[in-house]
CSV table of C-alpha atoms in Angstrom, one decimal:
chain,number,residue,atom,x,y,z
A,12,UNK,CA,29.4,-9.4,19.0
A,13,UNK,CA,26.7,-11.6,20.4
A,14,UNK,CA,23.0,-11.1,20.1
A,15,UNK,CA,21.6,-8.6,22.6
A,16,UNK,CA,19.5,-9.9,25.5
A,17,UNK,CA,16.6,-8.4,27.4
A,18,UNK,CA,19.1,-7.3,30.2
A,19,UNK,CA,21.1,-5.3,27.6
A,20,UNK,CA,17.9,-3.6,26.4
A,21,UNK,CA,17.0,-2.8,30.0
A,22,UNK,CA,20.4,-1.3,30.7
A,23,UNK,CA,20.4,0.8,27.4
A,24,UNK,CA,16.7,2.1,28.2
A,25,UNK,CA,17.4,2.7,31.9
A,26,UNK,CA,14.5,0.5,32.8
A,27,UNK,CA,14.0,-2.8,34.8
A,28,UNK,CA,13.9,-6.1,32.9
A,29,UNK,CA,10.3,-6.6,33.9
A,30,UNK,CA,9.2,-3.2,32.5
A,31,UNK,CA,11.0,-3.9,29.2
A,32,UNK,CA,9.4,-7.4,29.0
A,33,UNK,CA,5.9,-5.8,29.5
A,34,UNK,CA,6.7,-3.0,27.0
A,35,UNK,CA,7.9,-5.3,24.2
A,36,UNK,CA,5.2,-7.8,24.6
A,37,UNK,CA,2.5,-5.2,24.2
A,38,UNK,CA,1.1,-5.4,27.9
A,39,UNK,CA,-1.1,-2.5,28.8
A,40,UNK,CA,0.4,-1.7,32.2
A,41,UNK,CA,3.4,0.2,30.8
A,42,UNK,CA,3.7,4.0,30.4
A,43,UNK,CA,4.0,5.4,26.9
A,44,UNK,CA,7.4,6.9,27.7
A,45,UNK,CA,8.7,3.6,29.0
A,46,UNK,CA,7.3,1.7,26.0
A,47,UNK,CA,9.1,4.2,23.6
A,48,UNK,CA,12.4,3.9,25.6
A,49,UNK,CA,12.2,0.1,25.4
A,50,UNK,CA,11.4,0.0,21.8
A,51,UNK,CA,14.2,2.4,20.9
A,52,UNK,CA,16.7,0.4,22.9
A,53,UNK,CA,15.6,-2.8,21.3
A,54,UNK,CA,15.9,-1.3,17.9
A,55,UNK,CA,19.4,0.1,18.5
A,56,UNK,CA,20.7,-3.2,19.8
A,57,UNK,CA,18.9,-5.3,17.3
A,58,UNK,CA,17.1,-7.3,20.0
A,59,UNK,CA,14.9,-10.1,18.9
A,60,UNK,CA,12.3,-11.4,21.5
A,61,UNK,CA,12.4,-15.0,22.4
A,62,UNK,CA,8.9,-16.4,21.6
A,63,UNK,CA,9.7,-19.6,23.4
A,64,UNK,CA,10.4,-17.6,26.6
A,65,UNK,CA,7.3,-15.7,25.9
A,66,UNK,CA,5.2,-18.8,25.6
A,67,UNK,CA,6.6,-20.3,28.8
A,68,UNK,CA,5.7,-17.1,30.7
A,69,UNK,CA,2.3,-16.5,29.2
A,70,UNK,CA,1.2,-20.1,28.7
A,71,UNK,CA,0.4,-19.1,25.1
A,72,UNK,CA,2.1,-20.3,21.9
A,73,UNK,CA,0.4,-17.7,19.6
A,74,UNK,CA,-0.2,-20.4,17.2
A,75,UNK,CA,-3.6,-21.7,15.8
A,76,UNK,CA,-4.2,-24.9,14.0
A,77,UNK,CA,-6.3,-24.9,10.9
A,78,UNK,CA,-7.7,-28.2,9.6
A,79,UNK,CA,-8.9,-28.3,5.9
A,80,UNK,CA,-10.0,-31.3,3.6
A,81,UNK,CA,-8.1,-29.9,0.6
A,82,UNK,CA,-5.8,-26.8,0.1
A,83,UNK,CA,-6.0,-26.7,-3.7
A,84,UNK,CA,-9.8,-26.1,-3.8
A,85,UNK,CA,-10.9,-22.4,-4.2
A,86,UNK,CA,-13.2,-22.4,-1.2
A,87,UNK,CA,-10.7,-23.7,1.3
A,88,UNK,CA,-7.8,-21.7,0.0
A,89,UNK,CA,-10.0,-18.6,0.4
A,90,UNK,CA,-10.8,-19.5,3.9
A,91,UNK,CA,-7.1,-20.1,4.6
A,92,UNK,CA,-6.3,-16.7,3.2
A,93,UNK,CA,-8.9,-14.9,5.5
A,94,UNK,CA,-7.8,-16.8,8.6
A,95,UNK,CA,-4.0,-16.2,7.9
A,96,UNK,CA,-4.5,-12.5,7.4
A,97,UNK,CA,-6.5,-12.0,10.7
A,98,UNK,CA,-4.0,-14.0,12.7
A,99,UNK,CA,-1.0,-12.2,11.2
A,100,UNK,CA,-2.6,-8.9,12.2
A,101,UNK,CA,-2.9,-10.2,15.8
A,102,UNK,CA,0.6,-11.6,15.9
A,103,UNK,CA,-0.4,-15.2,15.7
A,104,UNK,CA,1.2,-18.0,13.7
A,105,UNK,CA,-0.9,-20.5,11.7
A,106,UNK,CA,-0.2,-24.2,11.4
A,107,UNK,CA,-2.0,-25.7,8.4
A,108,UNK,CA,-3.2,-29.4,8.4
A,109,UNK,CA,-4.4,-30.5,5.0
A,110,UNK,CA,-5.9,-33.9,5.8
A,111,UNK,CA,-7.1,-34.9,2.2
A,112,UNK,CA,-9.0,-38.1,1.6
A,113,UNK,CA,-6.8,-40.2,3.8
A,114,UNK,CA,-8.7,-41.4,6.9
A,115,UNK,CA,-5.5,-42.4,8.8
A,116,UNK,CA,-4.0,-38.9,8.1
A,117,UNK,CA,-7.1,-37.3,9.4
A,118,UNK,CA,-7.2,-39.4,12.5
A,119,UNK,CA,-3.5,-38.7,13.3
A,120,UNK,CA,-4.1,-34.9,13.0
A,121,UNK,CA,-7.3,-35.0,15.3
A,122,UNK,CA,-5.8,-37.5,17.8
A,123,UNK,CA,-2.3,-36.3,18.0
A,124,UNK,CA,-1.2,-33.1,16.2
A,125,UNK,CA,-4.0,-30.9,17.6
A,126,UNK,CA,-3.5,-31.9,21.1
A,127,UNK,CA,0.3,-30.9,21.1
A,128,UNK,CA,1.0,-28.0,23.5
A,129,UNK,CA,2.3,-25.8,20.6
A,130,UNK,CA,-1.3,-25.0,19.5
A,131,UNK,CA,-3.7,-22.6,21.4
A,132,UNK,CA,-6.9,-23.2,19.4
A,133,UNK,CA,-8.2,-25.1,16.4
A,134,UNK,CA,-10.3,-24.0,13.3
A,135,UNK,CA,-11.9,-27.0,11.5
A,136,UNK,CA,-13.2,-26.3,8.0
A,137,UNK,CA,-16.0,-28.5,6.5
A,138,UNK,CA,-15.1,-31.4,8.8
A,139,UNK,CA,-17.5,-33.3,11.1
A,140,UNK,CA,-15.7,-33.9,14.4
A,141,UNK,CA,-17.2,-36.6,16.6
A,142,UNK,CA,-18.5,-35.7,20.1
A,143,UNK,CA,-15.4,-37.6,21.6
A,144,UNK,CA,-13.0,-35.5,19.4
A,145,UNK,CA,-14.5,-32.2,20.4
A,146,UNK,CA,-14.6,-33.2,24.0
A,147,UNK,CA,-10.9,-34.2,23.8
A,148,UNK,CA,-9.9,-30.8,22.5
A,149,UNK,CA,-12.1,-28.9,25.0
A,150,UNK,CA,-10.7,-30.9,27.9
A,151,UNK,CA,-7.1,-29.7,27.2
A,152,UNK,CA,-8.6,-26.2,26.8
A,153,UNK,CA,-8.1,-25.9,23.0
A,154,UNK,CA,-11.0,-23.7,21.8
A,155,UNK,CA,-12.5,-24.8,18.5
A,156,UNK,CA,-14.4,-22.8,15.7
A,157,UNK,CA,-15.9,-24.8,13.0
A,158,UNK,CA,-16.7,-23.5,9.5
A,159,UNK,CA,-19.2,-25.2,7.3
A,160,UNK,CA,-21.6,-26.8,9.8
A,161,UNK,CA,-22.6,-27.1,13.4
A,162,UNK,CA,-20.2,-28.8,15.9
A,163,UNK,CA,-21.8,-29.7,19.2
A,164,UNK,CA,-20.2,-27.8,22.1
A,165,UNK,CA,-18.0,-25.6,19.8
A,166,UNK,CA,-18.6,-22.2,18.0
A,167,UNK,CA,-19.5,-22.5,14.4
A,168,UNK,CA,-19.9,-20.4,11.1
A,169,UNK,CA,-22.1,-21.6,8.4
A,170,UNK,CA,-24.5,-20.7,5.6
A,171,UNK,CA,-27.9,-22.2,5.0
A,172,UNK,CA,-27.1,-24.3,2.0
A,173,UNK,CA,-30.5,-25.8,1.4
A,174,UNK,CA,-32.3,-22.4,1.7
A,175,UNK,CA,-29.8,-20.6,-0.5
A,176,UNK,CA,-30.0,-23.4,-3.2
A,177,UNK,CA,-33.7,-23.0,-3.2
A,178,UNK,CA,-33.4,-19.3,-3.6
A,179,UNK,CA,-31.1,-19.8,-6.6
A,180,UNK,CA,-33.6,-22.3,-8.2
A,181,UNK,CA,-36.4,-20.0,-7.5
A,182,UNK,CA,-34.6,-17.2,-9.4
A,183,UNK,CA,-34.7,-19.4,-12.5
A,184,UNK,CA,-38.3,-20.4,-12.0
A,185,UNK,CA,-39.2,-16.7,-11.5
A,186,UNK,CA,-37.7,-16.0,-14.9
A,187,UNK,CA,-40.0,-18.7,-16.4
A,188,UNK,CA,-37.8,-21.7,-16.6
A,189,UNK,CA,-39.2,-25.2,-15.9
A,190,UNK,CA,-36.7,-27.3,-17.7
A,191,UNK,CA,-33.9,-26.9,-15.2
A,192,UNK,CA,-30.9,-29.2,-14.8
A,193,UNK,CA,-28.8,-29.5,-11.8
A,194,UNK,CA,-25.0,-30.1,-11.3
A,195,UNK,CA,-24.4,-31.5,-8.0
A,196,UNK,CA,-21.2,-33.0,-6.3
A,197,UNK,CA,-19.9,-36.5,-6.4
A,198,UNK,CA,-20.8,-38.9,-3.6
A,199,UNK,CA,-17.5,-38.6,-1.8
A,200,UNK,CA,-18.1,-34.7,-1.4
A,201,UNK,CA,-21.1,-35.6,0.8
A,202,UNK,CA,-18.9,-37.2,3.5
A,203,UNK,CA,-18.9,-34.4,6.0
A,204,UNK,CA,-21.4,-31.6,6.1
A,205,UNK,CA,-23.3,-33.1,3.2
A,206,UNK,CA,-23.0,-29.9,1.2
A,207,UNK,CA,-24.0,-31.3,-2.2
A,208,UNK,CA,-26.9,-33.2,-0.8
A,209,UNK,CA,-28.2,-30.0,1.1
A,210,UNK,CA,-27.9,-27.9,-2.2
A,211,UNK,CA,-29.6,-30.6,-4.3
A,212,UNK,CA,-32.4,-30.8,-1.5
A,213,UNK,CA,-33.0,-27.1,-2.0
A,214,UNK,CA,-33.1,-27.4,-5.7
A,215,UNK,CA,-35.6,-30.2,-5.5
A,216,UNK,CA,-37.8,-28.4,-2.9
A,217,UNK,CA,-38.0,-25.2,-5.2
A,218,UNK,CA,-39.0,-27.4,-8.2
A,219,UNK,CA,-41.6,-29.3,-6.3
A,220,UNK,CA,-43.1,-26.2,-4.9
A,221,UNK,CA,-43.4,-24.9,-8.4
A,222,UNK,CA,-44.9,-28.1,-9.6
A,223,UNK,CA,-41.9,-28.8,-12.0
A,224,UNK,CA,-40.5,-32.2,-12.7
A,225,UNK,CA,-37.0,-33.1,-11.7
A,226,UNK,CA,-35.7,-35.2,-14.5
A,227,UNK,CA,-33.2,-37.7,-13.4
A,228,UNK,CA,-31.0,-37.4,-16.6
A,229,UNK,CA,-30.7,-33.8,-15.9
A,230,UNK,CA,-29.2,-34.3,-12.4
A,231,UNK,CA,-25.6,-34.7,-13.1
A,232,UNK,CA,-22.7,-35.0,-10.7
A,233,UNK,CA,-19.2,-33.6,-10.9
A,234,UNK,CA,-16.2,-32.9,-8.6
A,235,UNK,CA,-16.8,-29.2,-8.0
A,236,UNK,CA,-14.1,-28.1,-10.3
A,237,UNK,CA,-14.3,-26.3,-13.7
A,238,UNK,CA,-12.6,-29.1,-15.5
A,239,UNK,CA,-14.8,-31.9,-14.0
A,240,UNK,CA,-18.0,-29.9,-14.6
A,241,UNK,CA,-17.0,-28.9,-18.2
A,242,UNK,CA,-16.8,-32.7,-19.1
A,243,UNK,CA,-20.1,-33.5,-17.4
A,244,UNK,CA,-21.9,-30.6,-18.8
A,245,UNK,CA,-20.8,-31.5,-22.3
A,246,UNK,CA,-22.6,-34.8,-21.9
A,247,UNK,CA,-25.7,-33.1,-20.4
A,248,UNK,CA,-26.0,-30.6,-23.4
A,249,UNK,CA,-25.0,-33.1,-26.2
A,250,UNK,CA,-28.6,-34.0,-27.2
A,251,UNK,CA,-29.8,-31.2,-29.3
A,252,UNK,CA,-33.4,-32.4,-29.4
A,253,UNK,CA,-34.0,-32.1,-25.7
A,254,UNK,CA,-31.9,-29.8,-23.7
A,255,UNK,CA,-32.6,-27.9,-20.4
A,256,UNK,CA,-33.1,-24.2,-20.7
A,257,UNK,CA,-31.3,-23.5,-17.4
A,258,UNK,CA,-28.7,-25.1,-15.1
A,259,UNK,CA,-28.3,-24.6,-11.4
A,260,UNK,CA,-24.7,-25.6,-10.5
A,261,UNK,CA,-24.0,-26.4,-6.8
A,262,UNK,CA,-20.6,-24.3,-7.1
A,263,UNK,CA,-19.4,-21.4,-9.1
A,264,UNK,CA,-16.6,-23.4,-10.6
A,265,UNK,CA,-19.1,-26.0,-11.9
A,266,UNK,CA,-21.3,-23.2,-13.3
A,267,UNK,CA,-18.2,-21.8,-15.2
A,268,UNK,CA,-17.5,-25.3,-16.6
A,269,UNK,CA,-21.1,-25.4,-17.7
A,270,UNK,CA,-20.8,-22.0,-19.5
A,271,UNK,CA,-17.6,-23.2,-21.3
A,272,UNK,CA,-19.3,-26.4,-22.4
A,273,UNK,CA,-22.3,-24.4,-23.7
A,274,UNK,CA,-20.0,-22.4,-25.9
A,275,UNK,CA,-18.6,-25.5,-27.4
A,276,UNK,CA,-22.2,-26.4,-28.7
A,277,UNK,CA,-22.8,-22.8,-30.0
A,278,UNK,CA,-25.3,-22.1,-27.2
A,279,UNK,CA,-25.4,-18.5,-26.0
A,280,UNK,CA,-25.5,-17.8,-22.2
A,281,UNK,CA,-28.2,-16.5,-21.3
A,282,UNK,CA,-30.1,-16.4,-24.6
A,283,UNK,CA,-30.1,-20.1,-25.1
A,284,UNK,CA,-29.1,-21.4,-21.6
A,285,UNK,CA,-29.3,-19.6,-18.2
A,286,UNK,CA,-26.6,-20.6,-15.7
A,287,UNK,CA,-26.5,-19.8,-11.9
A,288,UNK,CA,-24.0,-20.9,-9.3
A,289,UNK,CA,-23.2,-20.6,-5.6
A,290,UNK,CA,-20.2,-19.4,-3.7
A,291,UNK,CA,-18.8,-16.1,-4.9
A,292,UNK,CA,-15.8,-17.3,-6.8
A,293,UNK,CA,-13.7,-14.2,-8.3
A,294,UNK,CA,-14.0,-15.7,-11.8
A,295,UNK,CA,-17.8,-15.2,-11.6
A,296,UNK,CA,-17.4,-11.5,-12.4
A,297,UNK,CA,-15.5,-12.3,-15.4
A,298,UNK,CA,-18.1,-14.7,-16.7
A,299,UNK,CA,-20.9,-12.5,-15.8
A,300,UNK,CA,-22.2,-15.3,-13.5
A,301,UNK,CA,-25.3,-14.9,-11.4
A,302,UNK,CA,-24.5,-16.4,-8.0
A,303,UNK,CA,-24.8,-16.3,-4.2
A,304,UNK,CA,-21.7,-14.9,-2.7
A,305,UNK,CA,-20.9,-16.5,0.6
A,306,UNK,CA,-17.5,-14.6,1.2
A,307,UNK,CA,-15.2,-17.5,2.0
A,308,UNK,CA,-12.4,-15.2,3.0
A,309,UNK,CA,-14.7,-13.2,5.3
A,310,UNK,CA,-15.8,-16.6,7.0
A,311,UNK,CA,-12.1,-17.4,7.7
A,312,UNK,CA,-11.4,-13.9,9.2
A,313,UNK,CA,-14.5,-14.1,11.4
A,314,UNK,CA,-13.4,-17.6,12.7
A,315,UNK,CA,-10.0,-16.2,13.6
A,316,UNK,CA,-11.5,-13.2,15.3
A,317,UNK,CA,-13.8,-15.5,17.2
A,318,UNK,CA,-10.9,-17.7,18.4
A,319,UNK,CA,-8.8,-14.5,19.4
A,320,UNK,CA,-11.8,-13.3,21.5
A,321,UNK,CA,-12.0,-16.7,23.2
A,322,UNK,CA,-8.3,-16.8,23.9
A,323,UNK,CA,-8.3,-13.4,25.3
A,324,UNK,CA,-11.3,-13.9,27.6
A,325,UNK,CA,-9.7,-16.3,30.2
A,326,UNK,CA,-6.6,-17.8,31.8
A,327,UNK,CA,-3.7,-19.8,30.4
A,328,UNK,CA,-4.3,-23.2,28.7
A,329,UNK,CA,-4.5,-25.8,31.3
A,330,UNK,CA,-5.3,-23.3,34.3
A,331,UNK,CA,-8.7,-22.4,35.7
A,332,UNK,CA,-10.2,-19.3,33.9
A,333,UNK,CA,-10.5,-16.1,35.8
A,334,UNK,CA,-13.3,-14.9,33.6
A,335,UNK,CA,-16.0,-16.8,31.7
A,336,UNK,CA,-15.2,-17.8,28.2
A,337,UNK,CA,-17.6,-16.6,25.4
A,338,UNK,CA,-20.4,-19.2,25.0
A,339,UNK,CA,-20.3,-21.4,22.0
A,340,UNK,CA,-22.4,-19.9,19.2
A,341,UNK,CA,-23.8,-21.1,15.8
A,342,UNK,CA,-23.6,-18.2,13.3
A,343,UNK,CA,-25.2,-18.1,10.1
A,344,UNK,CA,-22.9,-16.0,7.9
A,345,UNK,CA,-24.5,-13.3,5.7
A,346,UNK,CA,-24.6,-13.9,1.9
A,347,UNK,CA,-25.2,-11.7,-1.1
A,348,UNK,CA,-27.3,-12.6,-4.2
A,349,UNK,CA,-25.5,-11.2,-7.2
A,350,UNK,CA,-27.6,-11.1,-10.3
A,351,UNK,CA,-25.4,-10.8,-13.4
A,352,UNK,CA,-25.8,-11.5,-17.1
A,353,UNK,CA,-25.8,-15.3,-17.0
A,354,UNK,CA,-29.5,-15.7,-16.4
A,355,UNK,CA,-32.5,-14.4,-18.4
A,356,UNK,CA,-36.0,-15.6,-19.4
A,357,UNK,CA,-36.1,-18.8,-21.4
A,358,UNK,CA,-35.9,-18.9,-25.3
A,359,UNK,CA,-39.3,-19.0,-26.9
């Protein structure tokens, strides 16, 4: 027995093909009774809607492209989780592009893959798109939402990294610390939205405002991972005669690496060394880490909802809109300062 078609469903339900099509696609202009009849008939016959046919009819592919620099990093995987859950709830597919560190791969994604007609919209995470790249996407009516920094002409979601880093450092200063080290990111991590540089600037601003010296040997770079920070923090803490009393790490993962390194030297956190991070990594609670939670998963979900709102506000891709699309917005995402047990007054 072959697969049932929409005509078979219409015959079984006693409805027109057009009514069944509207009912099964979730259109609003169908009565509750007709919708129930159509769904019951479809279930009885094992009818599977053709998404290809639906796309041709609606001009939508129900597919959003998500571009990230690295899928194995905690922040990016958390954003993907938030985007994916929101799109799944809305009946949309997700196509993931992990561009990595290869410029050629990035260029092929931005200049080719994202412009293919199978995508309705694009979310770019921690990537600076050129004005030409943004215009190219907007010209073919592919809405864009950026996460991590402003994109001219596109809606964006971001946090104020410099201000939040200053807040984290001021927390340590307020406890009485003046000998504060900073674990920042490697140079290559500054390529797009300059996140390590922004957080370092916030740290330096807080230290300068308090009249404290920033010691070059206490500014250490790592790769935003627990393992990388662990190795660098061991070098930082190796000199017993002159150690910092506190460390501001530019990510929670690096803060956790610092805590582990401190334990190797018999240093107690926070009695001998205070440690503060940024991001809101779930391991932070396990380590009692004081941090600023930026809710990466929530940022991803918000980006998806912003795109869905834009896609629902106008006409098919490639056609003239019947209603105005929402204006591009730059949203600062709310954060939460979490004071836990990894920070305290400095040792006497």
